[in-house]
Each structure stands twice: as structure tokens, then as C-alpha cells.
Amino acid sequence: MKQRLGYKQRLGYLALPLVMAAALTTQARADGETIAVFTKNQTNPFFQTVRVGADNMAKTLNAKTLQYIPTKPDSIPEQLSQIEDVVVKKPSAIVFTPVDYKAMVPGVEKINDAKIPVVNITDRSAGGKFLSFVGADDYSLGLETARFMLKSLGGKGNIVIIEGVKGSLTNVDRVRGFNDALKENPGAKLLASQPGNYQRLQALQVMENLMQSISQIDGVLAANDAMAVGAIEALDGANRKAQVIGINGTKEAIDAIKSGKLLASGDYNGFFQGCLGTMMAVRSLRNQPVINEIVLKPTVITKDNYQPFDQPLEQRTCPTFEEASKLGAK
């Protein structure tokens, strides 16, 4: 208050309209918004990176987050129930990852009916209205990580794929990329392609079963890092060796790359997805321009380039809007 009086005194009464205009602008951009952030589970480390990114950006913008996470991983009924709750609580905006891109459309329509602004991140919803979409190129991540592994194997060998959730868009696109890379390498043989539902323990069990029927496995293409780590645990338990790749660029994947257990991981950049989804939600509330679509380009993280990714989540920095504009440029 003292600062405003001093400012007015220096400028005189002619400056009063300017001061009032500034005050109105500040009011229009009032901070302290509540952003409800929906993720799919607490078991996949990727979604922790999304949540930390969202919290980081909210703190930077002087907003706050309210996290919605199903207690049962990827539970459709539970996420629908959480939507009922959020519609009643009516946060300023929502950053939404559907547990199922088709089944959650009625839930998104309820959010739309309640006129709560919503940004879609990670899994692109099959319906509903969104301010913006922030995600990554799943097909390219599958293609490039598989190409890297097959190159390390000399374009040949016995390969198995551990898929995510059957029917999910991320899984469909990543596995399509894996298969296209295999087609480029006729010396490689795909011996099995089974779901591990993006869960480490399920992937471990799938890998154990596959090793009982396949005497030689040279390469494992896992559709996410958690499953890649599960496959490595199964291989270690059986005292067997194979090249393994994952996708997401999580901390446990970086640690496994450093130790030589994991060949590579595709950077899905959940931290940026959380940052940018929250940024777009808040900017919309403050009547600032938003970017309609940001699809992050793939990076294959290996022992030769992991250093920039070997950083605690809490120490990472969200991109600026100008940087986000470049990321969203096609």
C-alpha cells in the first residue's frame, strides 16, 4: 500500500487512471487458481514425473494443484467417480490423463457440461472438448528405440515384445513402431508379443513365463520403463542376458542405463507434460494465449547421452512459454 501511495504522489492525480487500469489488470490475472491433475496410477514412475512437473509449474505461476490418482491402477470406475467429485468441487481448471482414451469420454463430457476448462495430456482422449493437448510421439518413440536396439544386435536375434495395456493408444502406437523397426531387420525374429499392462510385476511374470518356453532371447522391447525393469529382474533371476529397452526416461531407467542393465529408453518427458499441461490451463484462466497442441519429439536415451536426464525431478525446471512454442512447432 505504501508503494502505491508513493507512486501516485510522484505521478500526481493525472496518473490515477493508469493506476486503476493496472489494478484491474492485476485483478483479471488473479493468481491462486486450483488445478486438478488427473493421472492413471501410483505404480508407474512416469506419472510421478507428470505430477512433479504440474506441481513445479503451478508453484511458478502461484497456482496450486489437487491430485487425483486411482488407488487401483488405471481403474475406469474409480476415475469416473473422481470426475463426479471434481465436478462438485469445481476447481479452476483440470489437467486430464484418461485411464482409457475411449471409456473416459462420458466423464470428459461431464467436465465440459460443468464448464470447467480442461487440458488433455499423455493419452489423447477419443472425445470431449479440450483447451489443448500435450503429449509425445509414441510411434516414433517405439520406432527409434527399437531401431537402436536392433542396431546393437547387428539386425538379428530372437526378440520379444512386452506390451502395455492392450487397446490403449500409447501401446498401439509404440508397438506399431516396434514392429516397423523389426520389418526393417529381416534377420530379427519376433517370437512373442504379450501384455504386461505397463506394470513392473506383471512384466516380470510375463518374462519368467517366456523364458520357460524360449531358450534364447536376445532382445526385449518393453513399451515402458517399469516393464523393462521387471524384465531385467526376471533375466537376472534366471541368470540370463538380453538387451532390453524401455520408454519414458524415468529415473529408474536412467539408473539402469548407467549401470549397464538397460540398453536405452525413449524420453517420453512426463515432467514437461505436467509442466505444459498446467501452464496451458493457467494461461487460459488468465486470458493469455495457449498452444493448441504440443507433441514432444522422441529422444533415445543411452549411455552416451543420459547425463542431462540424470537429474532429480525436484531440481528440474519447467520450460517457458516461448520454449513451449518451439516445442509445439511442427
GROMACS .gro file of C-alpha atoms in nm:
model
  330
    1MET     CA    1   0.000   0.000   0.000
    2LYS     CA    2   0.282   0.235   0.084
    3GLN     CA    3   0.435   0.171  -0.256
    4ARG     CA    4   0.111   0.265  -0.439
    5LEU     CA    5   0.076   0.591  -0.245
    6GLY     CA    6   0.435   0.683  -0.317
    7TYR     CA    7   0.389   0.608  -0.683
    8LYS     CA    8   0.072   0.821  -0.703
    9GLN     CA    9   0.238   1.107  -0.525
   10ARG     CA   10   0.524   1.106  -0.774
   11LEU     CA   11   0.294   1.096  -1.077
   12GLY     CA   12   0.018   1.322  -0.945
   13TYR     CA   13  -0.353   1.276  -0.992
   14LEU     CA   14  -0.322   1.254  -1.372
   15ALA     CA   15  -0.168   0.911  -1.320
   16LEU     CA   16  -0.468   0.779  -1.127
   17PRO     CA   17  -0.644   0.624  -1.431
   18LEU     CA   18  -0.324   0.434  -1.512
   19VAL     CA   19  -0.302   0.302  -1.157
   20MET     CA   20  -0.666   0.194  -1.169
   21ALA     CA   21  -0.608   0.020  -1.503
   22ALA     CA   22  -0.310  -0.162  -1.358
   23ALA     CA   23  -0.516  -0.269  -1.059
   24LEU     CA   24  -0.791  -0.401  -1.289
   25THR     CA   25  -0.533  -0.591  -1.496
   26THR     CA   26  -0.396  -0.748  -1.179
   27GLN     CA   27  -0.748  -0.845  -1.079
   28ALA     CA   28  -0.813  -1.005  -1.420
   29ARG     CA   29  -0.496  -1.212  -1.375
   30ALA     CA   30  -0.566  -1.305  -1.015
   31ASP     CA   31  -0.350  -1.600  -0.916
   32GLY     CA   32  -0.411  -1.875  -0.666
   33GLU     CA   33  -0.608  -2.092  -0.910
   34THR     CA   34  -0.666  -2.457  -0.823
   35ILE     CA   35  -0.571  -2.702  -1.099
   36ALA     CA   36  -0.699  -3.060  -1.059
   37VAL     CA   37  -0.445  -3.300  -1.211
   38PHE     CA   38  -0.566  -3.647  -1.314
   39THR     CA   39  -0.312  -3.926  -1.366
   40LYS     CA   40  -0.359  -4.301  -1.416
   41ASN     CA   41  -0.188  -4.469  -1.121
   42GLN     CA   42   0.072  -4.455  -0.845
   43THR     CA   43   0.262  -4.763  -0.964
   44ASN     CA   44   0.415  -4.630  -1.286
   45PRO     CA   45   0.700  -4.385  -1.202
   46PHE     CA   46   0.622  -4.196  -1.523
   47PHE     CA   47   0.311  -4.044  -1.368
   48GLN     CA   48   0.510  -3.925  -1.067
   49THR     CA   49   0.718  -3.720  -1.310
   50VAL     CA   50   0.395  -3.576  -1.454
   51ARG     CA   51   0.272  -3.480  -1.107
   52VAL     CA   52   0.603  -3.318  -1.008
   53GLY     CA   53   0.606  -3.122  -1.334
   54ALA     CA   54   0.250  -2.999  -1.272
   55ASP     CA   55   0.336  -2.901  -0.913
   56ASN     CA   56   0.652  -2.724  -1.030
   57MET     CA   57   0.467  -2.515  -1.288
   58ALA     CA   58   0.178  -2.439  -1.052
   59LYS     CA   59   0.423  -2.312  -0.791
   60THR     CA   60   0.599  -2.096  -1.050
   61LEU     CA   61   0.266  -1.941  -1.153
   62ASN     CA   62   0.142  -1.904  -0.794
   63ALA     CA   63  -0.136  -2.156  -0.852
   64LYS     CA   64  -0.193  -2.483  -0.667
   65THR     CA   65  -0.267  -2.842  -0.770
   66LEU     CA   66  -0.513  -3.102  -0.647
   67GLN     CA   67  -0.401  -3.453  -0.745
   68TYR     CA   68  -0.650  -3.722  -0.849
   69ILE     CA   69  -0.497  -4.073  -0.870
   70PRO     CA   70  -0.693  -4.402  -0.877
   71THR     CA   71  -0.593  -4.631  -0.589
   72LYS     CA   72  -0.640  -4.927  -0.825
   73PRO     CA   73  -0.411  -4.870  -1.127
   74ASP     CA   74  -0.591  -4.746  -1.439
   75SER     CA   75  -0.935  -4.807  -1.286
   76ILE     CA   76  -1.212  -4.676  -1.512
   77PRO     CA   77  -1.487  -4.683  -1.242
   78GLU     CA   78  -1.259  -4.505  -0.995
   79GLN     CA   79  -1.160  -4.229  -1.236
   80LEU     CA   80  -1.525  -4.180  -1.330
   81SER     CA   81  -1.604  -4.146  -0.958
   82GLN     CA   82  -1.322  -3.895  -0.920
   83ILE     CA   83  -1.471  -3.691  -1.204
   84GLU     CA   84  -1.804  -3.684  -1.017
   85ASP     CA   85  -1.612  -3.548  -0.718
   86VAL     CA   86  -1.419  -3.286  -0.913
   87VAL     CA   87  -1.734  -3.157  -1.083
   88VAL     CA   88  -1.881  -3.091  -0.736
   89LYS     CA   89  -1.561  -2.926  -0.608
   90LYS     CA   90  -1.532  -2.723  -0.928
   91PRO     CA   91  -1.159  -2.640  -0.946
   92SER     CA   92  -1.042  -2.352  -1.167
   93ALA     CA   93  -0.930  -2.597  -1.439
   94ILE     CA   94  -0.835  -2.962  -1.495
   95VAL     CA   95  -0.528  -3.131  -1.646
   96PHE     CA   96  -0.652  -3.472  -1.752
   97THR     CA   97  -0.494  -3.805  -1.844
   98PRO     CA   98  -0.769  -4.060  -1.920
   99VAL     CA   99  -0.709  -4.411  -1.783
  100ASP     CA  100  -0.879  -4.529  -2.104
  101TYR     CA  101  -0.900  -4.296  -2.402
  102LYS     CA  102  -1.244  -4.422  -2.511
  103ALA     CA  103  -1.412  -4.523  -2.183
  104MET     CA  104  -1.349  -4.186  -2.020
  105VAL     CA  105  -1.520  -3.977  -2.290
  106PRO     CA  106  -1.851  -3.960  -2.095
  107GLY     CA  107  -1.650  -3.832  -1.798
  108VAL     CA  108  -1.486  -3.562  -2.008
  109GLU     CA  109  -1.832  -3.461  -2.135
  110LYS     CA  110  -1.945  -3.418  -1.774
  111ILE     CA  111  -1.648  -3.187  -1.715
  112ASN     CA  112  -1.743  -2.997  -2.031
  113ASP     CA  113  -2.106  -2.969  -1.915
  114ALA     CA  114  -1.983  -2.827  -1.583
  115LYS     CA  115  -1.791  -2.566  -1.788
  116ILE     CA  116  -1.460  -2.643  -1.621
  117PRO     CA  117  -1.168  -2.577  -1.861
  118VAL     CA  118  -0.969  -2.894  -1.926
  119VAL     CA  119  -0.633  -2.975  -2.088
  120ASN     CA  120  -0.565  -3.327  -2.220
  121ILE     CA  121  -0.217  -3.472  -2.159
  122THR     CA  122  -0.032  -3.800  -2.233
  123ASP     CA  123  -0.314  -4.019  -2.374
  124ARG     CA  124  -0.522  -3.836  -2.635
  125SER     CA  125  -0.891  -3.866  -2.548
  126ALA     CA  126  -1.124  -4.007  -2.815
  127GLY     CA  127  -1.381  -3.734  -2.745
  128GLY     CA  128  -1.472  -3.428  -2.544
  129LYS     CA  129  -1.360  -3.067  -2.571
  130PHE     CA  130  -1.014  -2.958  -2.456
  131LEU     CA  131  -0.822  -2.632  -2.442
  132SER     CA  132  -0.505  -2.806  -2.553
  133PHE     CA  133  -0.330  -3.141  -2.595
  134VAL     CA  134   0.022  -3.211  -2.463
  135GLY     CA  135   0.184  -3.547  -2.535
  136ALA     CA  136   0.462  -3.724  -2.718
  137ASP     CA  137   0.501  -3.911  -3.046
  138ASP     CA  138   0.450  -4.270  -2.928
  139TYR     CA  139   0.502  -4.425  -3.271
  140SER     CA  140   0.839  -4.254  -3.319
  141LEU     CA  141   0.945  -4.348  -2.965
  142GLY     CA  142   0.871  -4.715  -3.040
  143LEU     CA  143   1.037  -4.699  -3.381
  144GLU     CA  144   1.356  -4.521  -3.275
  145THR     CA  145   1.417  -4.716  -2.953
  146ALA     CA  146   1.363  -5.047  -3.137
  147ARG     CA  147   1.592  -4.936  -3.419
  148PHE     CA  148   1.862  -4.857  -3.164
  149MET     CA  149   1.835  -5.199  -3.000
  150LEU     CA  150   1.829  -5.387  -3.330
  151LYS     CA  151   2.133  -5.196  -3.449
  152SER     CA  152   2.317  -5.300  -3.131
  153LEU     CA  153   2.223  -5.662  -3.210
  154GLY     CA  154   2.352  -5.635  -3.566
  155GLY     CA  155   1.998  -5.651  -3.706
  156LYS     CA  156   1.936  -6.009  -3.595
  157GLY     CA  157   1.835  -6.221  -3.297
  158ASN     CA  158   1.532  -6.355  -3.111
  159ILE     CA  159   1.309  -6.070  -2.996
  160VAL     CA  160   1.013  -6.048  -2.758
  161ILE     CA  161   0.780  -5.753  -2.704
  162ILE     CA  162   0.620  -5.675  -2.368
  163GLU     CA  163   0.321  -5.455  -2.444
  164GLY     CA  164   0.137  -5.205  -2.226
  165VAL     CA  165  -0.240  -5.208  -2.188
  166LYS     CA  166  -0.396  -5.367  -2.496
  167GLY     CA  167  -0.604  -5.117  -2.687
  168SER     CA  168  -0.455  -4.807  -2.522
  169LEU     CA  169  -0.334  -4.554  -2.777
  170THR     CA  170   0.016  -4.532  -2.631
  171ASN     CA  171   0.052  -4.909  -2.656
  172VAL     CA  172  -0.092  -4.934  -3.006
  173ASP     CA  173   0.144  -4.668  -3.141
  174ARG     CA  174   0.455  -4.783  -2.954
  175VAL     CA  175   0.409  -5.147  -3.057
  176ARG     CA  176   0.343  -5.038  -3.416
  177GLY     CA  177   0.678  -4.859  -3.405
  178PHE     CA  178   0.848  -5.171  -3.262
  179ASN     CA  179   0.703  -5.387  -3.538
  180ASP     CA  180   0.800  -5.146  -3.816
  181ALA     CA  181   1.160  -5.147  -3.687
  182LEU     CA  182   1.152  -5.528  -3.690
  183LYS     CA  183   1.031  -5.523  -4.052
  184GLU     CA  184   1.342  -5.321  -4.139
  185ASN     CA  185   1.557  -5.603  -3.996
  186PRO     CA  186   1.459  -5.935  -4.157
  187GLY     CA  187   1.734  -6.112  -3.962
  188ALA     CA  188   1.546  -6.049  -3.637
  189LYS     CA  189   1.268  -6.286  -3.532
  190LEU     CA  190   0.973  -6.177  -3.321
  191LEU     CA  191   0.894  -6.480  -3.102
  192ALA     CA  192   0.629  -6.333  -2.870
  193SER     CA  193   0.432  -6.015  -2.802
  194GLN     CA  194   0.245  -6.020  -2.471
  195PRO     CA  195   0.091  -5.754  -2.244
  196GLY     CA  196   0.245  -5.652  -1.913
  197ASN     CA  197  -0.011  -5.370  -1.871
  198TYR     CA  198   0.262  -5.113  -1.804
  199GLN     CA  199   0.324  -5.275  -1.463
  200ARG     CA  200   0.668  -5.391  -1.344
  201LEU     CA  201   0.547  -5.700  -1.157
  202GLN     CA  202   0.329  -5.821  -1.444
  203ALA     CA  203   0.616  -5.777  -1.688
  204LEU     CA  204   0.846  -5.973  -1.458
  205GLN     CA  205   0.595  -6.260  -1.457
  206VAL     CA  206   0.549  -6.242  -1.836
  207MET     CA  207   0.925  -6.256  -1.885
  208GLU     CA  208   0.961  -6.551  -1.649
  209ASN     CA  209   0.696  -6.742  -1.844
  210LEU     CA  210   0.854  -6.657  -2.180
  211MET     CA  211   1.196  -6.778  -2.064
  212GLN     CA  212   1.048  -7.118  -1.978
  213SER     CA  213   0.943  -7.172  -2.340
  214ILE     CA  214   1.214  -6.977  -2.528
  215SER     CA  215   1.570  -7.094  -2.472
  216GLN     CA  216   1.738  -6.794  -2.638
  217ILE     CA  217   1.608  -6.435  -2.610
  218ASP     CA  218   1.843  -6.170  -2.745
  219GLY     CA  219   1.629  -5.858  -2.721
  220VAL     CA  220   1.332  -5.732  -2.516
  221LEU     CA  221   1.126  -5.439  -2.643
  222ALA     CA  222   0.923  -5.312  -2.345
  223ALA     CA  223   0.657  -5.047  -2.402
  224ASN     CA  224   0.756  -4.861  -2.085
  225ASP     CA  225   1.042  -4.842  -1.835
  226ALA     CA  226   0.860  -5.007  -1.546
  227MET     CA  227   0.810  -5.321  -1.758
  228ALA     CA  228   1.170  -5.305  -1.884
  229VAL     CA  229   1.290  -5.307  -1.522
  230GLY     CA  230   1.059  -5.602  -1.449
  231ALA     CA  231   1.203  -5.791  -1.748
  232ILE     CA  232   1.558  -5.719  -1.627
  233GLU     CA  233   1.471  -5.855  -1.282
  234ALA     CA  234   1.338  -6.175  -1.443
  235LEU     CA  235   1.652  -6.212  -1.656
  236ASP     CA  236   1.875  -6.158  -1.352
  237GLY     CA  237   1.673  -6.413  -1.154
  238ALA     CA  238   1.729  -6.672  -1.426
  239ASN     CA  239   2.094  -6.568  -1.474
  240ARG     CA  240   2.027  -6.490  -1.839
  241LYS     CA  241   2.133  -6.195  -2.054
  242ALA     CA  242   1.946  -5.995  -2.321
  243GLN     CA  243   1.941  -5.640  -2.450
  244VAL     CA  244   1.641  -5.454  -2.304
  245ILE     CA  245   1.490  -5.118  -2.395
  246GLY     CA  246   1.205  -4.922  -2.236
  247ILE     CA  247   1.017  -4.597  -2.291
  248ASN     CA  248   0.954  -4.296  -2.062
  249GLY     CA  249   1.302  -4.188  -1.949
  250THR     CA  250   1.222  -4.238  -1.579
  251LYS     CA  251   1.483  -4.213  -1.304
  252GLU     CA  252   1.497  -4.589  -1.257
  253ALA     CA  253   1.559  -4.624  -1.631
  254ILE     CA  254   1.844  -4.371  -1.618
  255ASP     CA  255   1.995  -4.556  -1.322
  256ALA     CA  256   1.965  -4.886  -1.515
  257ILE     CA  257   2.132  -4.730  -1.822
  258LYS     CA  258   2.416  -4.603  -1.602
  259SER     CA  259   2.468  -4.950  -1.454
  260GLY     CA  260   2.455  -5.117  -1.795
  261LYS     CA  261   2.140  -5.316  -1.718
  262LEU     CA  262   1.920  -5.124  -1.965
  263LEU     CA  263   2.033  -5.051  -2.320
  264ALA     CA  264   1.816  -4.744  -2.378
  265SER     CA  265   1.490  -4.564  -2.303
  266GLY     CA  266   1.277  -4.334  -2.515
  267ASP     CA  267   1.227  -3.995  -2.347
  268TYR     CA  268   0.852  -3.950  -2.300
  269ASN     CA  269   0.921  -3.648  -2.076
  270GLY     CA  270   0.639  -3.670  -1.823
  271PHE     CA  271   0.790  -3.375  -1.637
  272PHE     CA  272   0.742  -3.145  -1.937
  273GLN     CA  273   0.394  -3.287  -1.999
  274GLY     CA  274   0.293  -3.199  -1.642
  275CYS     CA  275   0.455  -2.855  -1.672
  276LEU     CA  276   0.299  -2.768  -2.005
  277GLY     CA  277  -0.048  -2.905  -1.930
  278THR     CA  278  -0.063  -2.691  -1.616
  279MET     CA  279   0.084  -2.392  -1.797
  280MET     CA  280  -0.186  -2.404  -2.066
  281ALA     CA  281  -0.463  -2.441  -1.807
  282VAL     CA  282  -0.344  -2.141  -1.606
  283ARG     CA  283  -0.276  -1.924  -1.911
  284SER     CA  284  -0.628  -1.989  -2.034
  285LEU     CA  285  -0.771  -1.879  -1.698
  286ARG     CA  286  -0.565  -1.561  -1.719
  287ASN     CA  287  -0.684  -1.490  -2.074
  288GLN     CA  288  -0.336  -1.546  -2.217
  289PRO     CA  289  -0.263  -1.727  -2.546
  290VAL     CA  290  -0.237  -2.107  -2.529
  291ILE     CA  291  -0.085  -2.359  -2.768
  292ASN     CA  292  -0.348  -2.596  -2.903
  293GLU     CA  293  -0.117  -2.893  -2.947
  294ILE     CA  294   0.232  -2.985  -2.827
  295VAL     CA  295   0.370  -3.323  -2.936
  296LEU     CA  296   0.719  -3.372  -2.795
  297LYS     CA  297   0.975  -3.519  -3.032
  298PRO     CA  298   1.149  -3.850  -2.945
  299THR     CA  299   1.494  -3.878  -2.792
  300VAL     CA  300   1.662  -4.215  -2.738
  301ILE     CA  301   1.846  -4.201  -2.404
  302THR     CA  302   2.160  -4.417  -2.398
  303LYS     CA  303   2.485  -4.450  -2.203
  304ASP     CA  304   2.629  -4.182  -2.433
  305ASN     CA  305   2.373  -3.907  -2.368
  306TYR     CA  306   2.199  -3.983  -2.035
  307GLN     CA  307   2.374  -3.705  -1.838
  308PRO     CA  308   2.114  -3.427  -1.896
  309PHE     CA  309   1.840  -3.667  -1.785
  310ASP     CA  310   2.030  -3.775  -1.470
  311GLN     CA  311   1.884  -3.503  -1.253
  312PRO     CA  312   1.646  -3.524  -0.954
  313LEU     CA  313   1.292  -3.430  -1.051
  314GLU     CA  314   1.275  -3.161  -0.786
  315GLN     CA  315   1.573  -2.983  -0.944
  316ARG     CA  316   1.433  -2.974  -1.296
  317THR     CA  317   1.295  -2.654  -1.445
  318CYS     CA  318   0.976  -2.619  -1.644
  319PRO     CA  319   1.004  -2.459  -1.991
  320THR     CA  320   0.895  -2.103  -2.054
  321PHE     CA  321   0.602  -2.025  -2.283
  322GLU     CA  322   0.846  -1.921  -2.555
  323GLU     CA  323   1.025  -2.255  -2.524
  324ALA     CA  324   0.690  -2.433  -2.524
  325SER     CA  325   0.602  -2.256  -2.851
  326LYS     CA  326   0.914  -2.403  -3.011
  327LEU     CA  327   0.834  -2.748  -2.873
  328GLY     CA  328   0.485  -2.723  -3.022
  329ALA     CA  329   0.610  -2.612  -3.364
  330LYS     CA  330   0.571  -2.881  -3.631
   0.00000   0.00000   0.00000
